[in-house]
Coordinates of C-alpha atoms and ligand atoms in Angstrom, one line a residue:
Chain A
X1 CA 20.7 4.4 47.9
X2 CA 21.1 7.8 46.2
X3 CA 24.7 7.7 47.0
X4 CA 25.2 4.6 44.8
X5 CA 27.2 5.5 41.7
X6 CA 24.6 3.5 39.7
X7 CA 21.6 5.5 40.9
X8 CA 21.7 8.0 38.0
X9 CA 22.1 5.2 35.6
X10 CA 19.0 3.5 37.0
X11 CA 17.0 6.7 36.7
X12 CA 18.1 7.1 33.1
X13 CA 17.3 3.4 32.4
X14 CA 13.8 3.9 33.7
X15 CA 13.3 7.1 31.7
X16 CA 14.6 5.4 28.5
X17 CA 12.2 2.5 29.1
X18 CA 9.3 4.9 29.6
X19 CA 10.3 6.8 26.5
X20 CA 10.0 3.6 24.5
X21 CA 7.0 2.1 26.2
X22 CA 4.8 5.2 26.5
X23 CA 4.1 5.6 22.7
X24 CA 3.4 1.9 22.5
X25 CA 1.0 2.1 25.4
X26 CA -0.7 5.2 23.9
X27 CA -1.0 3.5 20.5
X28 CA -2.5 0.5 22.2
X29 CA -5.0 2.7 24.1
X30 CA -5.9 4.5 20.9
X31 CA -6.4 1.3 19.1
X32 CA -8.6 0.0 21.9
X33 CA -10.8 3.2 21.9
X34 CA -10.9 4.2 18.3
X35 CA -9.9 1.5 15.8
X36 CA -12.0 -1.6 16.2
X37 CA -10.2 -4.5 14.5
X38 CA -12.2 -6.0 11.7
X39 CA -10.5 -9.1 10.7
X40 CA -12.0 -11.4 8.1
X41 CA -10.8 -14.3 6.1
X42 CA -10.2 -12.2 3.0
X43 CA -8.4 -9.5 4.8
X44 CA -6.2 -12.0 6.7
X45 CA -5.4 -14.0 3.6
X46 CA -1.9 -14.1 2.2
X47 CA -1.4 -11.2 -0.1
X48 CA -0.8 -12.3 -3.7
X49 CA -1.4 -9.2 -5.9
X50 CA -5.2 -9.6 -5.5
X51 CA -5.4 -13.3 -6.5
X52 CA -6.2 -16.1 -4.2
X53 CA -2.9 -17.5 -3.1
X54 CA -2.2 -21.1 -3.6
X55 CA -0.6 -23.0 -0.8
X56 CA 1.3 -21.6 2.2
X57 CA 3.6 -18.6 2.3
X58 CA 6.0 -20.4 4.5
X59 CA 7.7 -22.5 1.9
X60 CA 11.4 -23.5 1.9
X61 CA 13.6 -22.1 -0.8
X62 CA 16.7 -24.0 -1.9
X63 CA 19.8 -22.3 -0.8
X64 CA 21.9 -24.0 -3.6
X65 CA 22.1 -20.7 -5.4
X66 CA 25.1 -19.7 -3.3
X67 CA 27.2 -22.2 -5.3
X68 CA 26.4 -20.3 -8.5
X69 CA 27.3 -17.2 -6.6
X70 CA 30.7 -18.4 -5.6
X71 CA 31.6 -19.7 -9.0
X72 CA 30.5 -16.5 -10.6
X73 CA 32.6 -14.6 -8.1
X74 CA 35.7 -16.5 -9.0
X75 CA 35.3 -15.7 -12.7
X76 CA 34.5 -12.2 -11.9
X77 CA 37.8 -11.8 -10.1
X78 CA 39.5 -13.5 -13.0
X79 CA 38.2 -10.8 -15.3
X80 CA 39.7 -8.2 -13.0
X81 CA 43.1 -9.9 -13.6
X82 CA 42.6 -10.4 -17.3
X83 CA 41.8 -6.8 -18.0
X84 CA 45.2 -5.3 -17.2
X85 CA 46.8 -8.3 -18.7
X86 CA 45.0 -7.6 -22.0
X87 CA 45.9 -3.9 -21.9
X88 CA 49.6 -4.6 -21.4
X89 CA 49.5 -7.7 -23.7
X90 CA 51.8 -6.4 -26.5
X91 CA 54.5 -5.4 -24.0
X92 CA 54.6 -8.8 -22.2
X93 CA 56.9 -11.7 -22.8
X94 CA 56.1 -15.4 -23.3
X95 CA 56.6 -16.1 -19.5
X96 CA 53.8 -13.7 -18.6
X97 CA 51.6 -15.3 -21.1
X98 CA 52.2 -18.7 -19.8
X99 CA 51.6 -17.6 -16.2
X100 CA 48.3 -16.1 -17.2
X101 CA 47.4 -19.3 -19.1
X102 CA 48.1 -21.4 -16.0
X103 CA 46.0 -19.1 -13.9
X104 CA 43.0 -19.3 -16.3
X105 CA 43.4 -23.1 -16.7
X106 CA 43.4 -23.5 -12.9
X107 CA 40.1 -21.8 -12.8
X108 CA 38.7 -23.7 -15.7
X109 CA 39.8 -26.9 -14.0
X110 CA 37.8 -25.7 -10.9
X111 CA 34.8 -25.1 -13.1
X112 CA 35.2 -28.6 -14.7
X113 CA 35.4 -30.1 -11.3
X114 CA 32.2 -28.3 -10.1
X115 CA 30.5 -29.3 -13.3
X116 CA 31.4 -32.9 -12.9
X117 CA 30.1 -32.8 -9.3
X118 CA 26.7 -31.7 -10.7
X119 CA 26.8 -28.3 -9.1
X120 CA 25.6 -26.6 -12.2
X121 CA 22.5 -28.8 -12.5
X122 CA 19.5 -27.0 -10.9
X123 CA 17.4 -29.3 -8.9
Chain B
X1 CA -12.0 12.8 28.2
X2 CA -14.8 11.8 25.9
X3 CA -17.2 14.4 27.1
X4 CA -14.6 17.1 27.1
X5 CA -13.7 16.2 23.5
X6 CA -17.3 16.3 22.3
X7 CA -17.7 19.7 24.0
X8 CA -14.6 21.1 22.5
X9 CA -15.8 19.8 19.1
X10 CA -18.7 22.1 19.5
X11 CA -16.6 25.0 20.5
X12 CA -17.4 27.5 18.0
X13 CA -15.0 28.4 15.3
X14 CA -15.1 32.1 16.1
X15 CA -13.7 31.5 19.6
X16 CA -11.0 29.4 18.1
X17 CA -10.0 32.2 15.7
X18 CA -10.2 34.8 18.4
X19 CA -7.9 32.8 20.6
X20 CA -5.6 32.2 17.6
X21 CA -5.3 36.0 17.2
X22 CA -4.2 36.1 20.8
X23 CA -1.5 33.6 20.1
X24 CA -3.3 30.7 21.7
X25 CA -3.6 27.6 19.5
X26 CA -6.5 25.3 20.4
X27 CA -7.2 22.0 18.9
X28 CA -9.0 18.8 19.6
X29 CA -7.8 15.2 19.5
X30 CA -10.1 14.7 16.6
X31 CA -8.7 17.6 14.6
X32 CA -5.1 16.4 15.2
X33 CA -6.0 12.9 14.3
X34 CA -7.7 14.0 11.1
X35 CA -4.9 16.3 10.2
X36 CA -2.4 13.5 10.6
X37 CA -4.5 11.2 8.5
X38 CA -5.3 13.5 5.7
X39 CA -1.7 14.6 5.4
X40 CA -0.4 11.1 4.9
X41 CA -2.8 9.3 2.7
X42 CA -0.8 6.7 0.9
X43 CA -2.3 5.4 -2.3
X44 CA -1.9 1.8 -3.5
X45 CA 0.3 1.3 -6.5
X46 CA -1.8 -0.2 -9.2
X47 CA -3.3 1.1 -12.4
X48 CA -5.9 -0.5 -14.6
X49 CA -6.0 1.3 -17.9
X50 CA -5.3 4.6 -19.7
X51 CA -6.3 6.7 -16.6
X52 CA -3.4 5.2 -14.7
X53 CA -1.0 7.1 -17.0
X54 CA -2.6 10.3 -15.8
X55 CA -2.3 9.1 -12.2
X56 CA 1.4 8.5 -12.8
X57 CA 1.7 11.9 -14.3
X58 CA 0.0 13.3 -11.2
X59 CA 2.7 11.9 -9.0
X60 CA 5.6 13.2 -11.1
X61 CA 7.4 16.5 -10.7
X62 CA 5.0 18.6 -12.8
X63 CA 1.9 18.0 -10.8
X64 CA 3.6 16.6 -7.7
X65 CA 1.0 14.8 -5.6
X66 CA 3.7 14.8 -2.9
X67 CA 2.6 18.3 -2.0
X68 CA -0.4 16.7 -0.4
X69 CA 1.4 14.0 1.4
X70 CA 0.4 11.2 -1.0
X71 CA 3.6 10.5 -3.0
X72 CA 4.3 7.2 -1.4
X73 CA 2.6 4.7 -3.6
X74 CA 2.6 1.4 -1.7
X75 CA 3.0 -1.9 -3.5
X76 CA 1.1 -3.7 -0.8
X77 CA -2.5 -3.2 0.3
X78 CA -1.4 -3.7 3.9
X79 CA 0.4 -0.3 3.8
X80 CA -2.0 1.7 1.7
X81 CA -4.8 4.0 2.7
X82 CA -6.2 5.0 -0.6
X83 CA -7.2 2.9 -3.6
X84 CA -7.3 4.9 -6.8
X85 CA -9.3 2.9 -9.3
X86 CA -7.7 4.3 -12.4
X87 CA -9.2 2.8 -15.4
X88 CA -11.5 0.2 -16.9
X89 CA -12.4 -2.5 -14.5
X90 CA -13.1 -5.6 -16.5
X91 CA -15.1 -8.4 -15.0
X92 CA -12.0 -10.5 -15.0
X93 CA -10.2 -7.9 -12.9
X94 CA -13.0 -6.9 -10.6
X95 CA -12.6 -9.7 -8.1
X96 CA -8.9 -8.8 -7.7
X97 CA -9.7 -5.2 -7.1
X98 CA -12.4 -6.0 -4.5
X99 CA -10.0 -8.5 -2.8
X100 CA -7.3 -5.9 -2.7
X101 CA -9.7 -3.4 -1.2
X102 CA -10.6 -6.0 1.4
X103 CA -6.9 -6.5 2.2
X104 CA -6.3 -2.9 2.9
X105 CA -6.1 -1.8 6.5
X106 CA -8.8 0.5 7.8
X107 CA -9.3 3.4 7.4
X108 CA -9.3 3.0 3.6
X109 CA -10.6 5.2 1.0
X110 CA -11.5 4.8 -2.7
X111 CA -11.3 7.3 -5.5
X112 CA -13.0 6.2 -8.7
X113 CA -11.0 7.9 -11.4
X114 CA -12.4 8.3 -14.9
X115 CA -15.6 7.4 -16.7
X116 CA -14.6 3.7 -16.8
X117 CA -14.2 3.3 -13.0
X118 CA -17.4 5.2 -12.4
X119 CA -19.7 3.6 -15.0
X120 CA -17.9 1.6 -17.5
X121 CA -17.2 4.7 -19.6
X122 CA -16.8 4.2 -23.3
X123 CA -17.0 0.5 -22.8
X124 CA -20.3 0.5 -20.9
X125 CA -21.9 -1.6 -23.6
X126 CA -19.2 -4.2 -23.4
X127 CA -20.2 -7.5 -21.9
X128 CA -16.9 -7.8 -20.1
X129 CA -16.7 -4.4 -18.5
X130 CA -17.9 -3.7 -14.9
X131 CA -20.2 -0.7 -15.0
X132 CA -18.6 1.1 -12.1
X133 CA -16.5 -0.2 -9.2
X134 CA -19.1 1.2 -6.8
X135 CA -21.2 -1.8 -7.4
X136 CA -18.9 -3.7 -5.0
X137 CA -17.0 -1.3 -2.8
X138 CA -17.9 2.1 -1.3
X139 CA -16.4 4.9 -3.3
X140 CA -15.5 8.2 -1.6
X141 CA -14.8 10.4 -4.5
X142 CA -15.8 10.1 -8.2
X143 CA -13.9 12.0 -10.8
X144 CA -15.5 12.1 -14.3
X145 CA -13.4 12.5 -17.4
X146 CA -11.8 10.3 -20.0
X147 CA -9.2 10.5 -18.8
X148 CA -9.4 13.1 -16.0
X149 CA -6.5 15.5 -16.1
X150 CA -4.0 15.4 -13.2
X151 CA -5.6 18.5 -11.9
X152 CA -8.8 16.7 -11.6
X153 CA -7.2 13.9 -9.7
X154 CA -5.6 16.4 -7.4
X155 CA -9.0 18.0 -6.9
X156 CA -10.5 14.6 -6.0
X157 CA -7.7 14.1 -3.6
X158 CA -8.3 17.5 -1.9
X159 CA -12.0 16.6 -1.8
X160 CA -11.0 13.4 0.0
X161 CA -8.9 15.3 2.4
X162 CA -11.8 17.6 3.2
X163 CA -14.0 14.5 3.7
X164 CA -11.4 13.1 6.2
X165 CA -11.2 16.4 7.9
X166 CA -15.0 16.4 8.6
X167 CA -15.1 12.9 10.1
X168 CA -15.9 12.5 13.7
X169 CA -14.2 10.1 16.1
X170 CA -17.3 9.4 18.1
X171 CA -21.0 9.7 17.7
X172 CA -23.6 8.1 15.4
X173 CA -22.2 9.8 12.3
X174 CA -18.7 8.4 12.7
X175 CA -17.3 6.7 9.7
X176 CA -17.7 3.0 9.1
X177 CA -14.2 2.0 10.1
X178 CA -14.7 3.5 13.6
X179 CA -17.9 1.6 14.1
X180 CA -17.2 -1.8 15.6
X181 CA -20.5 -3.2 14.3
X182 CA -20.2 -1.9 10.8
X183 CA -19.4 -4.1 7.9
X184 CA -15.7 -4.6 7.3
X185 CA -15.8 -7.3 4.7
X186 CA -17.0 -6.6 1.1
X187 CA -17.7 -9.9 -0.6
X188 CA -15.5 -10.7 -3.5
X189 CA -17.5 -11.5 -6.7
X190 CA -16.8 -14.6 -8.6
X191 CA -16.9 -15.3 -12.3
X192 CA -20.2 -17.0 -13.1
X193 CA -21.5 -18.5 -16.3
X194 CA -22.6 -15.2 -17.8
X195 CA -21.7 -12.5 -15.4
X196 CA -20.0 -11.8 -12.1
X197 CA -21.8 -13.4 -9.2
X198 CA -23.3 -11.6 -7.4
X199 CA -23.7 -8.8 -9.9
X200 CA -23.4 -6.2 -7.1
X201 CA -23.0 -5.9 -3.4
X202 CA -26.5 -4.9 -2.2
X203 CA -24.9 -3.2 0.8
X204 CA -23.2 -0.5 -1.3
X205 CA -25.3 -0.7 -4.5
X206 CA -29.0 -1.1 -3.8
X207 CA -30.1 -0.7 -7.4
X208 CA -31.3 -3.8 -9.1
X209 CA -29.2 -5.0 -12.0
X210 CA -31.2 -6.6 -14.8
X211 CA -29.0 -7.7 -17.6
X212 CA -25.5 -8.0 -18.8
X213 CA -25.5 -4.5 -20.3
X214 CA -27.0 -2.9 -17.3
Ligands
SF4_1 S1 -12.0 6.7 -18.5 FE1 -11.1 6.9 -20.6 S2 -9.0 7.3 -20.1 FE2 -9.9 6.4 -18.3 S3 -9.5 4.2 -18.4 FE3 -11.6 4.7 -19.3 S4 -11.2 4.9 -21.5 FE4 -9.2 5.1 -20.5

């Protein structure tokens, strides 16, 4: 068995396991011997800054916020494009201006579409 | 192990020092445990009134509570070891303070900071002020002052560390939290018609309270 190429690996694996489990075991023993658990309803209650909590902590949150996030991101990136455009504005021709307008209008159209779909209404 | 530990607890200090001179370091599990605990007492992050400003100052660079291992103010009682009651405890706030104390994990300690937390301080005559937080929870160290200076808070903290150092793991004089039969719950008072109900926790405050201004 010792001749197996995996033998040293197995030894290392056992050692690694012991390395992880030994502190846990010691902590468990220590807790058994020296820290009697004293649970009570107040202590186990949901922590709410000292007030009595109302309802359960396991509530569902709406994930709809990600839509706002995406729309915000689009306009954020738009600003990145608009900034160099504004800086170089005086040196640009009518074609560049039209291209930028199309770009902005495309995004505005997207916003209008999202608005019409009721994405911006928080429910 | 237990017996050995008890014996080595009684090992006289002189022998310990003598061995130390020879380059041999002796310790006990108890000493190690207490050393670890007193060097990482994490306070809970909350302040009640003007005293809290001094508490904040104590943690900042000038006074630097971090030197004593207590710089980590925890925003949750689950992670805190020490409750610094820094300021006036109004009767509206008292239930919350007691509840937070209850929600802290054992071992937990309390420093009553300032005249208000000890006795109601300048507002003792007020109908709405609790005349000392020790009416509901056991206080380990009281610091007088209005407000106590940061040095005073540090001194109270060192006093607490000395107290922790002197605690025994076993035996009849072991602290409350090591005693499986000792009380672990401190009833949270409720707002009654005229006063908090009950007006005190008889277990920690045996003195009878007569009136609102008492
Ligand atoms: S003891 Fe003085 S400084 Fe501290 S909270 Fe009371 S009034 Fe304020």
